[in-house]
């Protein structure tokens, strides 16, 4: 089986577009398409389906992806083992490239540009997928949380990375839009729209506990069509709000006039964890772990879900 075809498949699945995969691999989009077509002929299945945003793995593609990642990672480790003293890039999984995890990693890299860092998104809601990727060596670490640490395999561990304070994001017509800060109790009876909460994900458990503890109205109706659609809906609505992390990066047109309002007394903290190998982790992780430990922590009273690790 052609390892370059496998590499093209993996990167296209992770990035969601053949062109992005081609740019990263230094080849043309046509070359990526031909490699994946040859792989599909060899496997006798379709690996991708086209969407309005690019491509997504089919059910067969999803089943094949972790095995393809493992093969590509094994090939990379084999090449590195006989290379002329070079060390492979530190490969870390984040939930999204605009997420707080990616922002923190970018800040670290700006201070340490000599670090060879490869930031990827596994495109999986189930944290067990990330655990398996760390265990197999497909990634060196993953910013995911297993809410029951007892299920972690013995050669993988999890540490508290940092807390991400939540903010309310609303449009200019929302009744809370003029607030400088809000208490969680002030959100009661207001519709908080968080579309596409995936069952079994760490954030599904987070929102379940948040609703129970503060008697909030979280509306998860409908698929998540992307941040742009969500931001457009907030700008046009006088009654819809959503929750975002204080470090999450969101961009919107100036005329949307959206407002980010801190939540205090208590601060609602989303706890982020780092999953990594228990023994022989990538040497580059030491600097990142030190950087995480130096991040500022929320002040005053803080609410975290019951499964959160102690900072």
Tab-separated table of N, CA and C in Angstrom, residues 153-208:
chain	number	residue	atom	x	y	z
A	153	UNK	N	-5.707	3.785	29.620
A	153	UNK	CA	-4.781	2.649	29.607
A	153	UNK	C	-3.563	2.957	30.471
A	154	UNK	N	-2.863	1.937	30.948
A	154	UNK	CA	-1.771	2.162	31.902
A	154	UNK	C	-0.608	2.975	31.356
A	155	UNK	N	-0.423	3.000	30.027
A	155	UNK	CA	0.726	3.726	29.479
A	155	UNK	C	0.373	5.147	29.030
A	156	UNK	N	-0.837	5.625	29.397
A	156	UNK	CA	-1.265	6.978	29.051
A	156	UNK	C	-1.731	7.672	30.325
A	157	UNK	N	-1.381	8.959	30.481
A	157	UNK	CA	-1.816	9.711	31.655
A	157	UNK	C	-2.479	11.015	31.210
A	158	UNK	N	-3.116	11.680	32.157
A	158	UNK	CA	-3.817	12.930	31.868
A	158	UNK	C	-3.507	13.932	32.969
A	159	UNK	N	-3.215	15.165	32.571
A	159	UNK	CA	-2.914	16.215	33.536
A	159	UNK	C	-3.789	17.429	33.253
A	160	UNK	N	-4.070	18.210	34.302
A	160	UNK	CA	-4.793	19.464	34.110
A	160	UNK	C	-3.895	20.421	33.333
A	161	UNK	N	-4.430	21.006	32.257
A	161	UNK	CA	-3.659	21.941	31.434
A	161	UNK	C	-3.921	23.382	31.868
A	162	UNK	N	-5.151	23.839	31.737
A	162	UNK	CA	-5.530	25.178	32.192
A	162	UNK	C	-7.054	25.271	32.177
A	163	UNK	N	-7.576	26.279	32.865
A	163	UNK	CA	-9.006	26.551	32.877
A	163	UNK	C	-9.333	27.600	31.831
A	164	UNK	N	-10.438	27.394	31.134
A	164	UNK	CA	-10.900	28.368	30.154
A	164	UNK	C	-12.178	29.016	30.686
A	165	UNK	N	-12.103	30.246	31.235
A	165	UNK	CA	-13.320	30.916	31.718
A	165	UNK	C	-14.312	31.140	30.582
A	166	UNK	N	-15.587	30.992	30.888
A	166	UNK	CA	-16.614	31.172	29.870
A	166	UNK	C	-17.091	32.615	29.823
A	167	UNK	N	-17.491	33.028	28.630
A	167	UNK	CA	-18.102	34.333	28.417
A	167	UNK	C	-19.420	34.142	27.676
A	168	UNK	N	-20.348	35.060	27.888
A	168	UNK	CA	-21.591	35.067	27.125
A	168	UNK	C	-21.366	35.895	25.868
A	169	UNK	N	-21.743	35.361	24.719
A	169	UNK	CA	-21.614	36.069	23.449
A	169	UNK	C	-23.013	36.374	22.933
A	170	UNK	N	-23.316	37.668	22.725
A	170	UNK	CA	-24.654	38.087	22.308
A	170	UNK	C	-24.550	39.158	21.237
A	171	UNK	N	-25.667	39.351	20.526
A	171	UNK	CA	-25.774	40.431	19.571
A	171	UNK	C	-26.200	41.716	20.239
A	172	UNK	N	-26.162	42.844	19.512
A	172	UNK	CA	-26.457	44.158	20.115
A	172	UNK	C	-27.903	44.304	20.573
A	173	UNK	N	-28.823	43.493	20.033
A	173	UNK	CA	-30.223	43.609	20.413
A	173	UNK	C	-30.619	42.754	21.600
A	174	UNK	N	-29.697	41.984	22.135
A	174	UNK	CA	-30.015	41.102	23.266
A	174	UNK	C	-30.188	41.930	24.535
A	175	UNK	N	-31.132	41.554	25.418
A	175	UNK	CA	-31.350	42.348	26.639
A	175	UNK	C	-30.154	42.411	27.584
A	176	UNK	N	-29.199	41.493	27.452
A	176	UNK	CA	-28.012	41.506	28.307
A	176	UNK	C	-26.802	42.160	27.634
A	177	UNK	N	-26.996	42.711	26.447
A	177	UNK	CA	-25.871	43.187	25.638
A	177	UNK	C	-25.099	44.322	26.288
A	178	UNK	N	-25.730	45.117	27.131
A	178	UNK	CA	-25.049	46.271	27.717
A	178	UNK	C	-24.296	45.942	28.999
A	179	UNK	N	-24.396	44.698	29.483
A	179	UNK	CA	-23.745	44.324	30.745
A	179	UNK	C	-22.228	44.263	30.579
A	180	UNK	N	-21.488	44.726	31.598
A	180	UNK	CA	-20.030	44.633	31.587
A	180	UNK	C	-19.570	43.263	32.089
A	181	UNK	N	-20.347	42.662	32.988
A	181	UNK	CA	-20.130	41.311	33.457
A	181	UNK	C	-21.448	40.779	33.991
A	182	UNK	N	-21.550	39.466	34.107
A	182	UNK	CA	-22.804	38.830	34.509
A	182	UNK	C	-22.527	37.713	35.495
A	183	UNK	N	-23.465	37.496	36.402
A	183	UNK	CA	-23.444	36.319	37.253
A	183	UNK	C	-24.197	35.202	36.552
A	184	UNK	N	-23.822	33.948	36.751
A	184	UNK	CA	-24.546	32.844	36.113
A	184	UNK	C	-26.045	32.869	36.382
A	185	UNK	N	-26.439	33.310	37.587
A	185	UNK	CA	-27.867	33.348	37.912
A	185	UNK	C	-28.637	34.302	37.005
A	186	UNK	N	-27.960	35.294	36.433
A	186	UNK	CA	-28.622	36.243	35.540
A	186	UNK	C	-28.920	35.657	34.161
A	187	UNK	N	-28.389	34.467	33.884
A	187	UNK	CA	-28.630	33.831	32.586
A	187	UNK	C	-29.887	32.977	32.587
A	188	UNK	N	-30.469	32.743	33.752
A	188	UNK	CA	-31.664	31.906	33.829
A	188	UNK	C	-32.780	32.489	32.973
A	189	UNK	N	-33.499	31.598	32.324
A	189	UNK	CA	-34.629	31.932	31.445
A	189	UNK	C	-34.198	32.520	30.106
A	190	UNK	N	-32.906	32.793	29.933
A	190	UNK	CA	-32.412	33.230	28.624
A	190	UNK	C	-32.000	32.005	27.813
A	191	UNK	N	-32.285	32.040	26.523
A	191	UNK	CA	-31.934	30.912	25.645
A	191	UNK	C	-30.452	30.976	25.299
A	192	UNK	N	-29.724	29.933	25.659
A	192	UNK	CA	-28.302	29.818	25.328
A	192	UNK	C	-28.170	28.707	24.293
A	193	UNK	N	-27.821	29.099	23.081
A	193	UNK	CA	-27.804	28.144	21.961
A	193	UNK	C	-26.387	27.616	21.762
A	194	UNK	N	-26.235	26.301	21.934
A	194	UNK	CA	-24.956	25.625	21.709
A	194	UNK	C	-25.248	24.445	20.776
A	195	UNK	N	-25.299	24.700	19.472
A	195	UNK	CA	-25.715	23.637	18.551
A	195	UNK	C	-24.681	22.527	18.421
A	196	UNK	N	-25.185	21.322	18.184
A	196	UNK	CA	-24.299	20.210	17.848
A	196	UNK	C	-23.529	19.635	19.015
A	197	UNK	N	-24.075	19.676	20.240
A	197	UNK	CA	-23.393	19.047	21.369
A	197	UNK	C	-23.386	17.542	21.143
A	198	UNK	N	-22.217	16.943	21.048
A	198	UNK	CA	-22.091	15.525	20.699
A	198	UNK	C	-22.272	14.650	21.929
A	199	UNK	N	-23.183	13.694	21.845
A	199	UNK	CA	-23.402	12.768	22.954
A	199	UNK	C	-22.108	11.999	23.251
A	200	UNK	N	-21.792	11.855	24.529
A	200	UNK	CA	-20.594	11.123	24.919
A	200	UNK	C	-19.332	11.957	24.940
A	201	UNK	N	-19.412	13.219	24.523
A	201	UNK	CA	-18.235	14.087	24.532
A	201	UNK	C	-18.049	14.701	25.914
A	202	UNK	N	-16.850	15.204	26.164
A	202	UNK	CA	-16.582	15.834	27.457
A	202	UNK	C	-17.443	17.078	27.635
A	203	UNK	N	-17.697	17.837	26.539
A	203	UNK	CA	-18.476	19.060	26.666
A	203	UNK	C	-19.959	18.755	26.872
A	204	UNK	N	-20.435	17.582	26.427
A	204	UNK	CA	-21.817	17.205	26.733
A	204	UNK	C	-21.994	17.033	28.241
A	205	UNK	N	-21.025	16.385	28.892
A	205	UNK	CA	-21.077	16.234	30.348
A	205	UNK	C	-20.954	17.586	31.039
A	206	UNK	N	-20.106	18.453	30.503
A	206	UNK	CA	-19.932	19.780	31.095
A	206	UNK	C	-21.254	20.543	31.097
A	207	UNK	N	-21.928	20.582	29.942
A	207	UNK	CA	-23.169	21.337	29.853
A	207	UNK	C	-24.279	20.696	30.679
A	208	UNK	N	-24.303	19.382	30.772
A	208	UNK	CA	-25.297	18.722	31.625
A	208	UNK	C	-25.158	19.187	33.071
